Amino acid sequence: MELMHRYQKLKDKVIIRRQEFIELMDYVETKTSYLTSPASTRFHLCIERGLLEHSVNVAENLLKIKAAIAPEISDESCVVVALLHDLGKAGMPNHPQYIKNEPTEKQKAYGYRANPPYRFNDELTYLSVPLRSLYLILRRFPLTEEEVQAIAYHDGQYVEDNRSVATHEEKLTLLLQYADSWSCFVDEKNSSN
Ligand SMILES: [Fe+2]
C-alpha cells in the first residue's frame, strides 16, 4: 500500500482527541520537514521521506504487537506515540535537523549520491530527539503521562540517559521500544540506499 495511504489510515485511528490531533498534524506537516526528512544521516532510511516511512512502520508494528499481547491499550495512543516519537528529527520550522549533502562532480558524473547523504544541522539548538519531539507536541496536543514516558524513553537502554526509567516502564513504553527496534533493525535493515 502506498505510504501516504498507510499514513492516512493510521491518522484516522485518532478519535477522542481528533480536533487537537488534526491541528497538531497540520502544524507538523506544513511547518516542519516531517514529510520530507530522512530518518538518519547515513543509517536506516537516510532518504527523502525516510522519517515518515519509519514512523508509519513503527505504528503498524506497534498496533500488531499490542493487538496480540496488550489489547487494552488504545489504538489512538499507539498511533500518537509511534507517528510522533521521532518528530524531533524534523527539527524546527525552517531549521531541519538533517541537511542534504551535495554529491561531488565525480559522484554526479557516475550517478552516485553524496556520501553520507545528509549531515546534522549544527545551527539547531541541541536537544535530544525525544525532547524536541515532546517540545513540539506538548504545546499543541494533550499527551497522557504514559504517552510522554513512551516518547521520552523510546530508545530504551540503548541510551545511557535512560537508566532512570529502567524497571519503571509502562506497557506502552516497552511496546514502542520494541516496535521501534524491530522496524529499524529488521524491516529497514537494507534501507540506506
Ligand atoms: Fe524511531
mmCIF file of N, CA and C in Angstrom, residues 17 24 27-28 80 84 87 130-145 147-149 151-152:
data_model
loop_
_atom_site.group_PDB
_atom_site.id
_atom_site.type_symbol
_atom_site.label_atom_id
_atom_site.label_comp_id
_atom_site.label_asym_id
_atom_site.label_seq_id
_atom_site.Cartn_x
_atom_site.Cartn_y
_atom_site.Cartn_z
ATOM 1 N N ARG A 17 -9.142 12.585 20.705
ATOM 2 C CA ARG A 17 -8.513 13.908 20.631
ATOM 3 C C ARG A 17 -8.355 14.336 19.169
ATOM 4 N N LEU A 24 -2.426 19.606 15.358
ATOM 5 C CA LEU A 24 -1.011 19.276 15.546
ATOM 6 C C LEU A 24 -0.398 18.798 14.230
ATOM 7 N N TYR A 27 0.237 21.460 11.689
ATOM 8 C CA TYR A 27 1.469 22.204 12.009
ATOM 9 C C TYR A 27 2.701 21.380 11.604
ATOM 10 N N VAL A 28 2.711 20.119 12.024
ATOM 11 C CA VAL A 28 3.857 19.237 11.764
ATOM 12 C C VAL A 28 4.114 19.094 10.257
ATOM 13 N N VAL A 80 -0.443 7.789 18.146
ATOM 14 C CA VAL A 80 0.137 9.079 18.539
ATOM 15 C C VAL A 80 1.624 8.919 18.870
ATOM 16 N N LEU A 84 4.789 10.026 16.239
ATOM 17 C CA LEU A 84 5.455 11.256 16.682
ATOM 18 C C LEU A 84 6.698 11.041 17.542
ATOM 19 N N LEU A 87 9.538 12.783 15.934
ATOM 20 C CA LEU A 87 9.240 14.089 15.325
ATOM 21 C C LEU A 87 10.413 15.058 15.475
ATOM 22 N N PRO A 130 13.971 12.801 21.427
ATOM 23 C CA PRO A 130 12.709 12.715 22.187
ATOM 24 C C PRO A 130 12.314 14.032 22.852
ATOM 25 N N LEU A 131 13.316 14.771 23.349
ATOM 26 C CA LEU A 131 12.997 16.063 23.983
ATOM 27 C C LEU A 131 12.375 17.021 22.981
ATOM 28 N N ARG A 132 12.976 17.095 21.766
ATOM 29 C CA ARG A 132 12.409 18.006 20.772
ATOM 30 C C ARG A 132 11.019 17.517 20.337
ATOM 31 N N SER A 133 10.847 16.208 20.242
ATOM 32 C CA SER A 133 9.520 15.684 19.889
ATOM 33 C C SER A 133 8.491 16.187 20.895
ATOM 34 N N LEU A 134 8.818 16.046 22.182
ATOM 35 C CA LEU A 134 7.870 16.458 23.230
ATOM 36 C C LEU A 134 7.658 17.975 23.222
ATOM 37 N N TYR A 135 8.735 18.713 22.989
ATOM 38 C CA TYR A 135 8.640 20.185 22.917
ATOM 39 C C TYR A 135 7.651 20.603 21.833
ATOM 40 N N LEU A 136 7.759 19.946 20.666
ATOM 41 C CA LEU A 136 6.874 20.305 19.557
ATOM 42 C C LEU A 136 5.434 19.852 19.803
ATOM 43 N N ILE A 137 5.282 18.693 20.387
ATOM 44 C CA ILE A 137 3.917 18.136 20.536
ATOM 45 C C ILE A 137 3.143 18.838 21.653
ATOM 46 N N LEU A 138 3.793 18.982 22.822
ATOM 47 C CA LEU A 138 3.029 19.345 24.023
ATOM 48 C C LEU A 138 2.464 20.766 24.007
ATOM 49 N N ARG A 139 3.001 21.609 23.144
ATOM 50 C CA ARG A 139 2.422 22.959 23.055
ATOM 51 C C ARG A 139 1.104 22.938 22.313
ATOM 52 N N ARG A 140 0.824 21.820 21.634
ATOM 53 C CA ARG A 140 -0.366 21.775 20.775
ATOM 54 C C ARG A 140 -1.303 20.617 21.047
ATOM 55 N N PHE A 141 -0.830 19.652 21.837
ATOM 56 C CA PHE A 141 -1.601 18.404 21.948
ATOM 57 C C PHE A 141 -1.456 17.840 23.353
ATOM 58 N N PRO A 142 -2.580 17.410 23.974
ATOM 59 C CA PRO A 142 -2.515 16.908 25.350
ATOM 60 C C PRO A 142 -2.122 15.432 25.412
ATOM 61 N N LEU A 143 -0.843 15.158 25.581
ATOM 62 C CA LEU A 143 -0.411 13.764 25.745
ATOM 63 C C LEU A 143 -0.747 13.288 27.154
ATOM 64 N N THR A 144 -0.976 11.985 27.302
ATOM 65 C CA THR A 144 -1.118 11.410 28.646
ATOM 66 C C THR A 144 0.286 11.183 29.226
ATOM 67 N N GLU A 145 0.358 10.936 30.529
ATOM 68 C CA GLU A 145 1.667 10.657 31.144
ATOM 69 C C GLU A 145 2.327 9.432 30.518
ATOM 70 N N GLU A 147 1.958 8.328 27.498
ATOM 71 C CA GLU A 147 2.455 8.683 26.159
ATOM 72 C C GLU A 147 3.753 9.485 26.248
ATOM 73 N N VAL A 148 3.809 10.388 27.241
ATOM 74 C CA VAL A 148 5.047 11.159 27.442
ATOM 75 C C VAL A 148 6.192 10.207 27.778
ATOM 76 N N GLN A 149 5.928 9.264 28.681
ATOM 77 C CA GLN A 149 7.000 8.327 29.042
ATOM 78 C C GLN A 149 7.472 7.526 27.832
ATOM 79 N N ILE A 151 7.372 8.245 24.617
ATOM 80 C CA ILE A 151 8.157 9.052 23.670
ATOM 81 C C ILE A 151 9.522 9.401 24.287
ATOM 82 N N ALA A 152 9.509 9.806 25.551
ATOM 83 C CA ALA A 152 10.757 10.247 26.199
ATOM 84 C C ALA A 152 11.812 9.151 26.223
#
